[in-house]
mmCIF file of C-alpha atoms in Angstrom:
data_model
loop_
_atom_site.group_PDB
_atom_site.id
_atom_site.type_symbol
_atom_site.label_atom_id
_atom_site.label_comp_id
_atom_site.label_asym_id
_atom_site.label_seq_id
_atom_site.Cartn_x
_atom_site.Cartn_y
_atom_site.Cartn_z
ATOM 1 C CA ALA A 90 0.160 -0.046 -0.260
ATOM 2 C CA GLY A 91 3.010 2.308 0.652
ATOM 3 C CA GLU A 92 4.142 2.270 -3.030
ATOM 4 C CA LEU A 93 0.591 2.916 -3.907
ATOM 5 C CA GLN A 94 0.418 6.145 -1.898
ATOM 6 C CA LEU A 95 3.991 7.384 -2.877
ATOM 7 C CA THR A 96 2.669 6.851 -6.751
ATOM 8 C CA ARG A 97 -0.539 8.773 -6.077
ATOM 9 C CA GLU A 98 1.311 11.454 -4.302
ATOM 10 C CA ARG A 99 3.367 12.246 -7.187
ATOM 11 C CA LYS A 100 0.461 12.168 -9.683
ATOM 12 C CA THR A 101 -1.303 15.435 -10.721
ATOM 13 C CA SER A 102 -3.316 14.947 -13.875
ATOM 14 C CA VAL A 103 -6.808 13.196 -13.504
ATOM 15 C CA MET A 104 -9.709 12.564 -16.267
ATOM 16 C CA LEU A 105 -13.111 13.536 -15.354
ATOM 17 C CA ARG A 106 -15.188 11.308 -17.072
ATOM 18 C CA ASN A 107 -19.204 10.712 -17.801
ATOM 19 C CA LEU A 108 -19.542 14.625 -18.088
ATOM 20 C CA PRO A 109 -22.749 15.624 -19.557
ATOM 21 C CA ASN A 110 -22.036 16.289 -23.000
ATOM 22 C CA ASN A 111 -24.091 19.310 -23.270
ATOM 23 C CA TYR A 112 -21.558 20.758 -21.156
ATOM 24 C CA SER A 113 -19.122 23.592 -22.258
ATOM 25 C CA ARG A 114 -15.448 24.096 -21.099
ATOM 26 C CA ALA A 115 -16.695 27.328 -18.973
ATOM 27 C CA MET A 116 -19.621 25.035 -17.394
ATOM 28 C CA VAL A 117 -16.541 22.570 -16.261
ATOM 29 C CA LEU A 118 -14.753 25.161 -15.194
ATOM 30 C CA LYS A 119 -17.382 26.845 -13.210
ATOM 31 C CA MET A 120 -18.478 23.266 -11.740
ATOM 32 C CA ILE A 121 -14.509 23.069 -10.938
ATOM 33 C CA ASP A 122 -14.504 26.129 -9.319
ATOM 34 C CA ASP A 123 -17.576 25.987 -7.425
ATOM 35 C CA GLU A 124 -16.752 23.018 -5.489
ATOM 36 C CA GLY A 125 -13.647 24.559 -4.008
ATOM 37 C CA PHE A 126 -10.888 24.092 -6.573
ATOM 38 C CA GLN A 127 -10.255 27.409 -8.095
ATOM 39 C CA GLY A 128 -6.480 28.309 -8.242
ATOM 40 C CA THR A 129 -5.737 24.750 -7.760
ATOM 41 C CA TYR A 130 -5.189 23.611 -11.414
ATOM 42 C CA ASN A 131 -2.756 24.812 -14.000
ATOM 43 C CA PHE A 132 -4.465 22.923 -17.121
ATOM 44 C CA VAL A 133 -7.645 21.944 -18.502
ATOM 45 C CA TYR A 134 -9.060 20.283 -21.499
ATOM 46 C CA PHE A 135 -12.432 19.714 -22.280
ATOM 47 C CA PRO A 136 -12.652 18.127 -25.989
ATOM 48 C CA ILE A 137 -15.102 18.746 -28.096
ATOM 49 C CA ASP A 138 -16.559 16.952 -31.032
ATOM 50 C CA PHE A 139 -16.039 19.825 -34.007
ATOM 51 C CA ARG A 140 -19.171 18.562 -35.936
ATOM 52 C CA SER A 141 -21.854 18.283 -33.352
ATOM 53 C CA ARG A 142 -19.959 20.833 -30.970
ATOM 54 C CA ALA A 143 -20.653 18.485 -28.081
ATOM 55 C CA GLY A 144 -18.444 17.849 -25.349
ATOM 56 C CA LEU A 145 -16.947 14.165 -25.618
ATOM 57 C CA GLY A 146 -17.894 13.720 -21.885
ATOM 58 C CA TYR A 147 -14.628 13.982 -20.120
ATOM 59 C CA ALA A 148 -11.955 16.409 -19.380
ATOM 60 C CA PHE A 149 -8.279 16.357 -18.518
ATOM 61 C CA VAL A 150 -7.240 18.561 -15.511
ATOM 62 C CA ASN A 151 -3.686 18.939 -14.029
ATOM 63 C CA PHE A 152 -3.220 20.127 -10.192
ATOM 64 C CA GLU A 153 -0.171 22.390 -8.856
ATOM 65 C CA ASP A 154 0.033 20.118 -6.132
ATOM 66 C CA PRO A 155 -0.482 16.202 -5.547
ATOM 67 C CA VAL A 156 -2.304 16.719 -2.260
ATOM 68 C CA THR A 157 -5.175 18.381 -4.013
ATOM 69 C CA VAL A 158 -6.183 15.234 -6.070
ATOM 70 C CA ASP A 159 -7.136 13.474 -3.303
ATOM 71 C CA ARG A 160 -9.749 15.942 -2.237
ATOM 72 C CA PHE A 161 -10.828 16.390 -5.992
ATOM 73 C CA TRP A 162 -11.235 12.660 -6.254
ATOM 74 C CA ARG A 163 -13.703 12.453 -3.375
ATOM 75 C CA THR A 164 -15.528 15.347 -4.572
ATOM 76 C CA PHE A 165 -15.725 14.113 -8.307
ATOM 77 C CA GLU A 166 -16.412 10.662 -7.766
ATOM 78 C CA GLY A 167 -19.892 9.860 -8.010
ATOM 79 C CA PHE A 168 -20.633 13.577 -8.368
ATOM 80 C CA SER A 169 -23.996 14.490 -9.895
ATOM 81 C CA ASN A 170 -25.033 17.663 -8.919
ATOM 82 C CA TRP A 171 -24.853 19.081 -12.755
ATOM 83 C CA MET A 172 -26.177 22.414 -13.708
ATOM 84 C CA LEU A 173 -28.148 20.874 -16.370
ATOM 85 C CA PRO A 174 -30.421 18.104 -16.155
ATOM 86 C CA SER A 175 -28.608 14.849 -16.810
ATOM 87 C CA LYS A 176 -28.736 11.606 -14.877
ATOM 88 C CA LYS A 177 -25.037 10.833 -15.399
ATOM 89 C CA SER A 178 -22.727 10.306 -12.465
ATOM 90 C CA CYS A 179 -18.909 11.145 -12.981
ATOM 91 C CA PHE A 180 -16.024 9.321 -12.082
ATOM 92 C CA VAL A 181 -12.665 10.153 -11.762
ATOM 93 C CA SER A 182 -9.506 8.202 -13.020
ATOM 94 C CA TRP A 183 -5.689 8.883 -13.803
ATOM 95 C CA CYS A 184 -4.407 10.654 -17.312
ATOM 96 C CA SER A 185 -2.376 8.230 -18.862
ATOM 97 C CA PRO A 186 0.122 8.244 -20.529
ATOM 98 C CA HIS A 187 0.169 11.932 -19.760
ATOM 99 C CA GLN A 188 0.956 13.207 -16.278
ATOM 100 C CA GLY A 189 1.876 16.829 -15.194
ATOM 101 C CA LEU A 190 1.577 20.448 -16.780
ATOM 102 C CA GLU A 191 4.513 20.216 -18.942
ATOM 103 C CA ALA A 192 3.392 16.635 -20.337
ATOM 104 C CA HIS A 193 0.438 18.341 -21.477
ATOM 105 C CA VAL A 194 1.406 21.159 -22.752
ATOM 106 C CA GLU A 195 3.825 19.205 -24.911
ATOM 107 C CA ARG A 196 1.162 17.072 -25.893
ATOM 108 C CA TYR A 197 -1.072 19.961 -27.285
ATOM 109 C CA ARG A 198 1.272 22.571 -28.301
ATOM 110 C CA ASN A 199 1.842 21.552 -31.809
ATOM 111 C CA SER A 200 -1.539 19.821 -32.272
ATOM 112 C CA PRO A 201 -3.991 20.695 -34.899
ATOM 113 C CA ILE A 202 -6.269 21.774 -32.068
ATOM 114 C CA MET A 203 -4.316 24.687 -31.327
ATOM 115 C CA HIS A 204 -4.167 25.981 -35.058
ATOM 116 C CA PRO A 205 -5.848 29.651 -35.185
ATOM 117 C CA SER A 206 -8.757 28.438 -37.014
ATOM 118 C CA VAL A 207 -9.928 26.225 -33.983
ATOM 119 C CA PRO A 208 -12.188 28.117 -31.733
ATOM 120 C CA ASP A 209 -10.942 29.185 -28.809
ATOM 121 C CA GLU A 210 -13.490 27.119 -26.699
ATOM 122 C CA TYR A 211 -12.402 23.850 -28.200
ATOM 123 C CA LYS A 212 -8.751 24.473 -27.022
ATOM 124 C CA PRO A 213 -6.841 23.096 -23.616
ATOM 125 C CA LEU A 214 -6.264 25.813 -21.308
ATOM 126 C CA VAL A 215 -3.135 26.914 -18.769
ATOM 127 C CA PHE A 216 -3.658 28.331 -15.570
ATOM 128 C CA SER A 217 -1.221 30.441 -13.199
ATOM 129 C CA GLY A 218 -2.891 31.377 -9.704
ATOM 130 C CA GLY A 219 -5.739 30.949 -11.015
ATOM 131 C CA ALA A 220 -5.557 33.359 -13.887
ATOM 132 C CA ARG A 221 -5.467 31.817 -17.234
ATOM 133 C CA VAL A 222 -2.237 32.680 -19.192
ATOM 134 C CA PRO A 223 -1.098 32.217 -22.697
ATOM 135 C CA PHE A 224 -0.533 28.527 -23.930
ATOM 136 C CA PRO A 225 3.076 28.019 -24.685
ATOM 137 C CA ALA A 226 3.817 28.775 -28.203
ATOM 138 C CA PRO A 227 4.258 25.745 -30.861
ATOM 139 C CA THR A 228 7.526 24.613 -31.660
ATOM 140 C CA LYS A 229 6.879 23.939 -34.959
ATOM 141 C CA ALA A 230 4.420 25.189 -37.921
ATOM 142 C CA VAL A 231 0.632 23.563 -36.628
ATOM 143 C CA ARG A 232 -1.813 22.144 -39.258
ATOM 144 C CA ALA A 233 -5.349 22.578 -39.410
ATOM 145 C CA PRO A 234 -7.484 20.238 -37.919
ATOM 146 C CA ARG A 235 -8.868 17.482 -40.450
ATOM 147 C CA LEU A 236 -12.875 17.163 -40.211
ATOM 148 C CA ARG A 237 -13.452 13.186 -39.858
ATOM 149 C CA THR A 238 -16.215 12.234 -42.547
#
């Protein structure tokens, strides 16, 4: 059990699953903040389907401090106090394979999701001290996303 606890204490990235598909990124952020986590996270990504403009039902969240993760997990495991009517019940899992702010930034900074043609609402966000900060610049040319047919 000690080894699991050590691993758990170092991890900072979780995946919120089974979120209502009619939620927006702003609603996910408000939900997290309203539950007492404002200023504790430094990365949030709520993937959205480009065609339907609906959320895919999950979000990635990275916390500044691994100690916060336990409280977040307890709060959102089984969470169902949605802003919109839904019978869904949220569950939490570890992000894999990306753990930590740097890993998420590296994953997305050159991704088509960061292309200028993509609406801001669809993009991952980086925060510092509770305030949104610019996402680190790409290190190579970013291609426009391809829409699947």
